[in-house]
Amino acid sequence: MIFVVEVPHQGEPTAWFAYDAQDLLTKVAESDALPWWEIHDVATPRELLELLGAHVADPALPERMPAIWSLVQEHGLDTPLYRADHLIESGGYQPEAVTIEQACEAALNARVGPGSDGCELRDVRIWWSEQTAVLASEDPVEPLFTRDGGWRALHALREQLLALDVVAES
């Protein structure tokens, strides 16, 4: 399981979990300004053309769809290309792999800011396994928990771990 603690500028920290990377993407997309396929997607140029009802043999394709045509020219029809708008330019595809985890972490981090710029979170933390979440909750120097009011974030994480029977009540 994956555990997330979000610390808002106003209100109490919340903790939530995802079973795996795909579940994380679904949950991140529920509260993101971008749809899931802009947060993370993998597609070949051929698949992108098919999604738009275009055919590779269409002689007008370079003029009708120059962005996709440039992907075809640069990478061929069947190279998997990755999209992650919070990591790479909006709407851009690249051949270098981007995992769902990387894309979701970037989406969550995009919500962090001073608060005056529309960013809703003061901080966010992700633990990629039950073990790392438990170890963090027991770490006496974890910065999220040691700063002023950090006990609230620790409490949120501990409550989530307890609710899922990851740890026992002590």
mmCIF file with all atom_site columns, C-alpha atoms in Angstrom:
data_model
loop_
_atom_site.group_PDB
_atom_site.id
_atom_site.type_symbol
_atom_site.label_atom_id
_atom_site.label_alt_id
_atom_site.label_comp_id
_atom_site.label_asym_id
_atom_site.label_entity_id
_atom_site.label_seq_id
_atom_site.pdbx_PDB_ins_code
_atom_site.Cartn_x
_atom_site.Cartn_y
_atom_site.Cartn_z
_atom_site.occupancy
_atom_site.B_iso_or_equiv
_atom_site.pdbx_formal_charge
_atom_site.auth_seq_id
_atom_site.auth_comp_id
_atom_site.auth_asym_id
_atom_site.auth_atom_id
_atom_site.pdbx_PDB_model_num
ATOM 1   C CA . MET A 1 1   ? 0.000   0.000  0.000   1.00 0.00 ? 1   MET A CA 1
ATOM 2   C CA . ILE A 1 2   ? 0.925   3.616  -0.570  1.00 0.00 ? 2   ILE A CA 1
ATOM 3   C CA . PHE A 1 3   ? 0.273   6.222  2.131   1.00 0.00 ? 3   PHE A CA 1
ATOM 4   C CA . VAL A 1 4   ? -0.169  9.957  1.630   1.00 0.00 ? 4   VAL A CA 1
ATOM 5   C CA . VAL A 1 5   ? -0.372  12.757 4.193   1.00 0.00 ? 5   VAL A CA 1
ATOM 6   C CA . GLU A 1 6   ? -1.593  16.140 3.008   1.00 0.00 ? 6   GLU A CA 1
ATOM 7   C CA . VAL A 1 7   ? -1.134  19.231 5.164   1.00 0.00 ? 7   VAL A CA 1
ATOM 8   C CA . PRO A 1 8   ? -3.455  22.053 4.067   1.00 0.00 ? 8   PRO A CA 1
ATOM 9   C CA . HIS A 1 9   ? -2.883  25.741 4.743   1.00 0.00 ? 9   HIS A CA 1
ATOM 10  C CA . GLN A 1 10  ? -6.202  25.793 6.590   1.00 0.00 ? 10  GLN A CA 1
ATOM 11  C CA . GLY A 1 11  ? -7.637  22.886 8.552   1.00 0.00 ? 11  GLY A CA 1
ATOM 12  C CA . GLU A 1 12  ? -6.289  19.574 9.711   1.00 0.00 ? 12  GLU A CA 1
ATOM 13  C CA . PRO A 1 13  ? -3.878  17.247 7.914   1.00 0.00 ? 13  PRO A CA 1
ATOM 14  C CA . THR A 1 14  ? -5.401  14.212 6.266   1.00 0.00 ? 14  THR A CA 1
ATOM 15  C CA . ALA A 1 15  ? -3.964  10.807 5.500   1.00 0.00 ? 15  ALA A CA 1
ATOM 16  C CA . TRP A 1 16  ? -5.171  8.420  2.847   1.00 0.00 ? 16  TRP A CA 1
ATOM 17  C CA . PHE A 1 17  ? -3.918  5.331  1.083   1.00 0.00 ? 17  PHE A CA 1
ATOM 18  C CA . ALA A 1 18  ? -3.865  3.661  -2.305  1.00 0.00 ? 18  ALA A CA 1
ATOM 19  C CA . TYR A 1 19  ? -3.555  -0.052 -2.887  1.00 0.00 ? 19  TYR A CA 1
ATOM 20  C CA . ASP A 1 20  ? -1.121  0.340  -5.781  1.00 0.00 ? 20  ASP A CA 1
ATOM 21  C CA . ALA A 1 21  ? 0.088   2.793  -8.435  1.00 0.00 ? 21  ALA A CA 1
ATOM 22  C CA . GLN A 1 22  ? -3.062  2.544  -10.557 1.00 0.00 ? 22  GLN A CA 1
ATOM 23  C CA . ASP A 1 23  ? -5.261  3.195  -7.519  1.00 0.00 ? 23  ASP A CA 1
ATOM 24  C CA . LEU A 1 24  ? -3.008  6.134  -6.631  1.00 0.00 ? 24  LEU A CA 1
ATOM 25  C CA . LEU A 1 25  ? -3.513  7.604  -10.109 1.00 0.00 ? 25  LEU A CA 1
ATOM 26  C CA . THR A 1 26  ? -7.279  7.221  -9.795  1.00 0.00 ? 26  THR A CA 1
ATOM 27  C CA . LYS A 1 27  ? -7.336  8.926  -6.387  1.00 0.00 ? 27  LYS A CA 1
ATOM 28  C CA . VAL A 1 28  ? -4.970  11.726 -7.406  1.00 0.00 ? 28  VAL A CA 1
ATOM 29  C CA . ALA A 1 29  ? -7.025  12.393 -10.547 1.00 0.00 ? 29  ALA A CA 1
ATOM 30  C CA . GLU A 1 30  ? -10.235 12.680 -8.502  1.00 0.00 ? 30  GLU A CA 1
ATOM 31  C CA . SER A 1 31  ? -8.942  15.906 -6.948  1.00 0.00 ? 31  SER A CA 1
ATOM 32  C CA . ASP A 1 32  ? -6.621  17.190 -9.664  1.00 0.00 ? 32  ASP A CA 1
ATOM 33  C CA . ALA A 1 33  ? -7.350  19.893 -12.205 1.00 0.00 ? 33  ALA A CA 1
ATOM 34  C CA . LEU A 1 34  ? -6.076  17.541 -14.915 1.00 0.00 ? 34  LEU A CA 1
ATOM 35  C CA . PRO A 1 35  ? -7.754  14.315 -16.064 1.00 0.00 ? 35  PRO A CA 1
ATOM 36  C CA . TRP A 1 36  ? -5.880  11.069 -15.441 1.00 0.00 ? 36  TRP A CA 1
ATOM 37  C CA . TRP A 1 37  ? -4.507  10.834 -18.990 1.00 0.00 ? 37  TRP A CA 1
ATOM 38  C CA . GLU A 1 38  ? -2.800  14.200 -18.564 1.00 0.00 ? 38  GLU A CA 1
ATOM 39  C CA . ILE A 1 39  ? -1.370  13.175 -15.188 1.00 0.00 ? 39  ILE A CA 1
ATOM 40  C CA . HIS A 1 40  ? 0.026   9.936  -16.652 1.00 0.00 ? 40  HIS A CA 1
ATOM 41  C CA . ASP A 1 41  ? -0.417  8.135  -19.920 1.00 0.00 ? 41  ASP A CA 1
ATOM 42  C CA . VAL A 1 42  ? 1.511   5.844  -22.223 1.00 0.00 ? 42  VAL A CA 1
ATOM 43  C CA . ALA A 1 43  ? 0.563   5.691  -25.892 1.00 0.00 ? 43  ALA A CA 1
ATOM 44  C CA . THR A 1 44  ? 2.176   5.061  -29.239 1.00 0.00 ? 44  THR A CA 1
ATOM 45  C CA . PRO A 1 45  ? 1.774   7.573  -32.075 1.00 0.00 ? 45  PRO A CA 1
ATOM 46  C CA . ARG A 1 46  ? -0.353  4.955  -33.846 1.00 0.00 ? 46  ARG A CA 1
ATOM 47  C CA . GLU A 1 47  ? -2.703  4.760  -30.849 1.00 0.00 ? 47  GLU A CA 1
ATOM 48  C CA . LEU A 1 48  ? -2.972  8.547  -30.717 1.00 0.00 ? 48  LEU A CA 1
ATOM 49  C CA . LEU A 1 49  ? -3.904  8.629  -34.392 1.00 0.00 ? 49  LEU A CA 1
ATOM 50  C CA . GLU A 1 50  ? -6.491  5.875  -33.892 1.00 0.00 ? 50  GLU A CA 1
ATOM 51  C CA . LEU A 1 51  ? -7.996  7.763  -30.942 1.00 0.00 ? 51  LEU A CA 1
ATOM 52  C CA . LEU A 1 52  ? -8.540  10.723 -33.262 1.00 0.00 ? 52  LEU A CA 1
ATOM 53  C CA . GLY A 1 53  ? -9.900  8.583  -36.086 1.00 0.00 ? 53  GLY A CA 1
ATOM 54  C CA . ALA A 1 54  ? -6.948  9.365  -38.348 1.00 0.00 ? 54  ALA A CA 1
ATOM 55  C CA . HIS A 1 55  ? -5.184  6.949  -40.668 1.00 0.00 ? 55  HIS A CA 1
ATOM 56  C CA . VAL A 1 56  ? -1.444  6.791  -41.227 1.00 0.00 ? 56  VAL A CA 1
ATOM 57  C CA . ALA A 1 57  ? -1.982  6.490  -44.982 1.00 0.00 ? 57  ALA A CA 1
ATOM 58  C CA . ASP A 1 58  ? -3.874  9.817  -45.133 1.00 0.00 ? 58  ASP A CA 1
ATOM 59  C CA . PRO A 1 59  ? -1.705  12.128 -47.284 1.00 0.00 ? 59  PRO A CA 1
ATOM 60  C CA . ALA A 1 60  ? -3.130  15.195 -45.498 1.00 0.00 ? 60  ALA A CA 1
ATOM 61  C CA . LEU A 1 61  ? -2.086  13.885 -42.079 1.00 0.00 ? 61  LEU A CA 1
ATOM 62  C CA . PRO A 1 62  ? 1.067   16.065 -41.772 1.00 0.00 ? 62  PRO A CA 1
ATOM 63  C CA . GLU A 1 63  ? -1.020  19.212 -42.317 1.00 0.00 ? 63  GLU A CA 1
ATOM 64  C CA . ARG A 1 64  ? -4.083  18.067 -40.301 1.00 0.00 ? 64  ARG A CA 1
ATOM 65  C CA . MET A 1 65  ? -2.180  16.800 -37.255 1.00 0.00 ? 65  MET A CA 1
ATOM 66  C CA . PRO A 1 66  ? 1.314   18.259 -37.278 1.00 0.00 ? 66  PRO A CA 1
ATOM 67  C CA . ALA A 1 67  ? 2.071   17.524 -33.603 1.00 0.00 ? 67  ALA A CA 1
ATOM 68  C CA . ILE A 1 68  ? 1.259   13.833 -33.893 1.00 0.00 ? 68  ILE A CA 1
ATOM 69  C CA . TRP A 1 69  ? 2.917   13.646 -37.284 1.00 0.00 ? 69  TRP A CA 1
ATOM 70  C CA . SER A 1 70  ? 6.127   15.021 -35.756 1.00 0.00 ? 70  SER A CA 1
ATOM 71  C CA . LEU A 1 71  ? 5.943   12.236 -33.137 1.00 0.00 ? 71  LEU A CA 1
ATOM 72  C CA . VAL A 1 72  ? 5.591   9.687  -35.954 1.00 0.00 ? 72  VAL A CA 1
ATOM 73  C CA . GLN A 1 73  ? 8.552   11.195 -37.802 1.00 0.00 ? 73  GLN A CA 1
ATOM 74  C CA . GLU A 1 74  ? 10.748  11.326 -34.702 1.00 0.00 ? 74  GLU A CA 1
ATOM 75  C CA . HIS A 1 75  ? 9.799   8.080  -32.948 1.00 0.00 ? 75  HIS A CA 1
ATOM 76  C CA . GLY A 1 76  ? 7.983   5.881  -35.464 1.00 0.00 ? 76  GLY A CA 1
ATOM 77  C CA . LEU A 1 77  ? 4.457   4.545  -35.123 1.00 0.00 ? 77  LEU A CA 1
ATOM 78  C CA . ASP A 1 78  ? 4.919   2.012  -32.350 1.00 0.00 ? 78  ASP A CA 1
ATOM 79  C CA . THR A 1 79  ? 7.282   3.565  -29.813 1.00 0.00 ? 79  THR A CA 1
ATOM 80  C CA . PRO A 1 80  ? 5.640   3.914  -26.403 1.00 0.00 ? 80  PRO A CA 1
ATOM 81  C CA . LEU A 1 81  ? 5.593   7.582  -25.435 1.00 0.00 ? 81  LEU A CA 1
ATOM 82  C CA . TYR A 1 82  ? 4.922   8.941  -21.962 1.00 0.00 ? 82  TYR A CA 1
ATOM 83  C CA . ARG A 1 83  ? 2.791   11.881 -20.959 1.00 0.00 ? 83  ARG A CA 1
ATOM 84  C CA . ALA A 1 84  ? 2.952   13.474 -17.519 1.00 0.00 ? 84  ALA A CA 1
ATOM 85  C CA . ASP A 1 85  ? 1.868   17.105 -17.652 1.00 0.00 ? 85  ASP A CA 1
ATOM 86  C CA . HIS A 1 86  ? 3.014   17.877 -14.107 1.00 0.00 ? 86  HIS A CA 1
ATOM 87  C CA . LEU A 1 87  ? 6.530   16.671 -15.030 1.00 0.00 ? 87  LEU A CA 1
ATOM 88  C CA . ILE A 1 88  ? 7.028   17.526 -18.690 1.00 0.00 ? 88  ILE A CA 1
ATOM 89  C CA . GLU A 1 89  ? 5.533   20.236 -20.863 1.00 0.00 ? 89  GLU A CA 1
ATOM 90  C CA . SER A 1 90  ? 1.763   20.231 -21.020 1.00 0.00 ? 90  SER A CA 1
ATOM 91  C CA . GLY A 1 91  ? 0.526   17.939 -23.770 1.00 0.00 ? 91  GLY A CA 1
ATOM 92  C CA . GLY A 1 92  ? 4.021   16.691 -24.498 1.00 0.00 ? 92  GLY A CA 1
ATOM 93  C CA . TYR A 1 93  ? 5.033   13.086 -25.063 1.00 0.00 ? 93  TYR A CA 1
ATOM 94  C CA . GLN A 1 94  ? 8.516   11.696 -24.590 1.00 0.00 ? 94  GLN A CA 1
ATOM 95  C CA . PRO A 1 95  ? 10.156  8.298  -25.094 1.00 0.00 ? 95  PRO A CA 1
ATOM 96  C CA . GLU A 1 96  ? 11.864  8.405  -21.668 1.00 0.00 ? 96  GLU A CA 1
ATOM 97  C CA . ALA A 1 97  ? 9.814   6.375  -19.229 1.00 0.00 ? 97  ALA A CA 1
ATOM 98  C CA . VAL A 1 98  ? 7.730   8.114  -16.572 1.00 0.00 ? 98  VAL A CA 1
ATOM 99  C CA . THR A 1 99  ? 6.187   5.831  -13.975 1.00 0.00 ? 99  THR A CA 1
ATOM 100 C CA . ILE A 1 100 ? 2.734   6.337  -12.551 1.00 0.00 ? 100 ILE A CA 1
ATOM 101 C CA . GLU A 1 101 ? 4.368   6.912  -9.182  1.00 0.00 ? 101 GLU A CA 1
ATOM 102 C CA . GLN A 1 102 ? 6.585   9.710  -10.539 1.00 0.00 ? 102 GLN A CA 1
ATOM 103 C CA . ALA A 1 103 ? 3.653   11.364 -12.281 1.00 0.00 ? 103 ALA A CA 1
ATOM 104 C CA . CYS A 1 104 ? 1.401   11.165 -9.210  1.00 0.00 ? 104 CYS A CA 1
ATOM 105 C CA . GLU A 1 105 ? 4.108   12.502 -6.935  1.00 0.00 ? 105 GLU A CA 1
ATOM 106 C CA . ALA A 1 106 ? 4.563   15.460 -9.281  1.00 0.00 ? 106 ALA A CA 1
ATOM 107 C CA . ALA A 1 107 ? 0.792   16.039 -9.339  1.00 0.00 ? 107 ALA A CA 1
ATOM 108 C CA . LEU A 1 108 ? 0.621   16.045 -5.542  1.00 0.00 ? 108 LEU A CA 1
ATOM 109 C CA . ASN A 1 109 ? 3.676   18.289 -5.247  1.00 0.00 ? 109 ASN A CA 1
ATOM 110 C CA . ALA A 1 110 ? 2.072   20.740 -7.699  1.00 0.00 ? 110 ALA A CA 1
ATOM 111 C CA . ARG A 1 111 ? -0.547  21.374 -5.014  1.00 0.00 ? 111 ARG A CA 1
ATOM 112 C CA . VAL A 1 112 ? 2.079   22.546 -2.514  1.00 0.00 ? 112 VAL A CA 1
ATOM 113 C CA . GLY A 1 113 ? 2.890   26.226 -2.255  1.00 0.00 ? 113 GLY A CA 1
ATOM 114 C CA . PRO A 1 114 ? 2.665   29.347 -0.137  1.00 0.00 ? 114 PRO A CA 1
ATOM 115 C CA . GLY A 1 115 ? -1.126  29.417 -0.316  1.00 0.00 ? 115 GLY A CA 1
ATOM 116 C CA . SER A 1 116 ? -1.357  32.846 -1.874  1.00 0.00 ? 116 SER A CA 1
ATOM 117 C CA . ASP A 1 117 ? -0.881  31.407 -5.358  1.00 0.00 ? 117 ASP A CA 1
ATOM 118 C CA . GLY A 1 118 ? -3.864  29.059 -5.212  1.00 0.00 ? 118 GLY A CA 1
ATOM 119 C CA . CYS A 1 119 ? -1.858  26.097 -3.953  1.00 0.00 ? 119 CYS A CA 1
ATOM 120 C CA . GLU A 1 120 ? -4.020  24.250 -1.472  1.00 0.00 ? 120 GLU A CA 1
ATOM 121 C CA . LEU A 1 121 ? -1.339  22.386 0.465   1.00 0.00 ? 121 LEU A CA 1
ATOM 122 C CA . ARG A 1 122 ? 1.438   23.511 2.755   1.00 0.00 ? 122 ARG A CA 1
ATOM 123 C CA . ASP A 1 123 ? 3.070   20.082 2.511   1.00 0.00 ? 123 ASP A CA 1
ATOM 124 C CA . VAL A 1 124 ? 2.537   16.546 1.252   1.00 0.00 ? 124 VAL A CA 1
ATOM 125 C CA . ARG A 1 125 ? 4.376   13.288 1.929   1.00 0.00 ? 125 ARG A CA 1
ATOM 126 C CA . ILE A 1 126 ? 4.155   9.927  0.216   1.00 0.00 ? 126 ILE A CA 1
ATOM 127 C CA . TRP A 1 127 ? 5.343   6.621  1.630   1.00 0.00 ? 127 TRP A CA 1
ATOM 128 C CA . TRP A 1 128 ? 5.511   3.892  -0.974  1.00 0.00 ? 128 TRP A CA 1
ATOM 129 C CA . SER A 1 129 ? 4.977   0.946  1.368   1.00 0.00 ? 129 SER A CA 1
ATOM 130 C CA . GLU A 1 130 ? 3.463   0.034  4.714   1.00 0.00 ? 130 GLU A CA 1
ATOM 131 C CA . GLN A 1 131 ? 6.945   -0.468 6.128   1.00 0.00 ? 131 GLN A CA 1
ATOM 132 C CA . THR A 1 132 ? 8.202   2.997  5.167   1.00 0.00 ? 132 THR A CA 1
ATOM 133 C CA . ALA A 1 133 ? 5.022   4.628  6.512   1.00 0.00 ? 133 ALA A CA 1
ATOM 134 C CA . VAL A 1 134 ? 5.371   2.820  9.835   1.00 0.00 ? 134 VAL A CA 1
ATOM 135 C CA . LEU A 1 135 ? 9.065   3.695  10.069  1.00 0.00 ? 135 LEU A CA 1
ATOM 136 C CA . ALA A 1 136 ? 8.272   7.345  9.324   1.00 0.00 ? 136 ALA A CA 1
ATOM 137 C CA . SER A 1 137 ? 5.606   7.402  12.033  1.00 0.00 ? 137 SER A CA 1
ATOM 138 C CA . GLU A 1 138 ? 8.212   6.181  14.521  1.00 0.00 ? 138 GLU A CA 1
ATOM 139 C CA . ASP A 1 139 ? 11.021  8.465  13.309  1.00 0.00 ? 139 ASP A CA 1
ATOM 140 C CA . PRO A 1 140 ? 11.765  11.071 15.996  1.00 0.00 ? 140 PRO A CA 1
ATOM 141 C CA . VAL A 1 141 ? 13.353  13.427 13.460  1.00 0.00 ? 141 VAL A CA 1
ATOM 142 C CA . GLU A 1 142 ? 10.863  13.188 10.553  1.00 0.00 ? 142 GLU A CA 1
ATOM 143 C CA . PRO A 1 143 ? 10.617  16.872 9.490   1.00 0.00 ? 143 PRO A CA 1
ATOM 144 C CA . LEU A 1 144 ? 6.908   16.667 8.702   1.00 0.00 ? 144 LEU A CA 1
ATOM 145 C CA . PHE A 1 145 ? 6.195   15.617 12.275  1.00 0.00 ? 145 PHE A CA 1
ATOM 146 C CA . THR A 1 146 ? 8.779   17.656 14.199  1.00 0.00 ? 146 THR A CA 1
ATOM 147 C CA . ARG A 1 147 ? 7.849   21.133 13.023  1.00 0.00 ? 147 ARG A CA 1
ATOM 148 C CA . ASP A 1 148 ? 5.250   23.305 14.727  1.00 0.00 ? 148 ASP A CA 1
ATOM 149 C CA . GLY A 1 149 ? 1.909   21.476 14.601  1.00 0.00 ? 149 GLY A CA 1
ATOM 150 C CA . GLY A 1 150 ? 3.486   18.421 13.020  1.00 0.00 ? 150 GLY A CA 1
ATOM 151 C CA . TRP A 1 151 ? 1.905   16.167 15.605  1.00 0.00 ? 151 TRP A CA 1
ATOM 152 C CA . ARG A 1 152 ? -1.378  16.618 13.699  1.00 0.00 ? 152 ARG A CA 1
ATOM 153 C CA . ALA A 1 153 ? 0.155   15.135 10.552  1.00 0.00 ? 153 ALA A CA 1
ATOM 154 C CA . LEU A 1 154 ? 1.632   12.292 12.598  1.00 0.00 ? 154 LEU A CA 1
ATOM 155 C CA . HIS A 1 155 ? -1.756  11.671 14.182  1.00 0.00 ? 155 HIS A CA 1
ATOM 156 C CA . ALA A 1 156 ? -3.419  11.546 10.740  1.00 0.00 ? 156 ALA A CA 1
ATOM 157 C CA . LEU A 1 157 ? -0.892  8.986  9.498   1.00 0.00 ? 157 LEU A CA 1
ATOM 158 C CA . ARG A 1 158 ? -1.133  6.878  12.661  1.00 0.00 ? 158 ARG A CA 1
ATOM 159 C CA . GLU A 1 159 ? -4.948  6.875  12.438  1.00 0.00 ? 159 GLU A CA 1
ATOM 160 C CA . GLN A 1 160 ? -4.747  5.670  8.830   1.00 0.00 ? 160 GLN A CA 1
ATOM 161 C CA . LEU A 1 161 ? -2.259  2.933  9.744   1.00 0.00 ? 161 LEU A CA 1
ATOM 162 C CA . LEU A 1 162 ? -4.493  1.844  12.640  1.00 0.00 ? 162 LEU A CA 1
ATOM 163 C CA . ALA A 1 163 ? -7.623  1.846  10.500  1.00 0.00 ? 163 ALA A CA 1
ATOM 164 C CA . LEU A 1 164 ? -5.964  -0.504 8.030   1.00 0.00 ? 164 LEU A CA 1
ATOM 165 C CA . ASP A 1 165 ? -4.537  -2.759 10.753  1.00 0.00 ? 165 ASP A CA 1
ATOM 166 C CA . VAL A 1 166 ? -1.004  -1.991 9.623   1.00 0.00 ? 166 VAL A CA 1
ATOM 167 C CA . VAL A 1 167 ? -0.097  -1.207 13.213  1.00 0.00 ? 167 VAL A CA 1
ATOM 168 C CA . ALA A 1 168 ? -1.736  -2.211 16.458  1.00 0.00 ? 168 ALA A CA 1
ATOM 169 C CA . GLU A 1 169 ? -2.973  0.256  19.011  1.00 0.00 ? 169 GLU A CA 1
ATOM 170 C CA . SER A 1 170 ? -0.394  0.705  21.759  1.00 0.00 ? 170 SER A CA 1
#
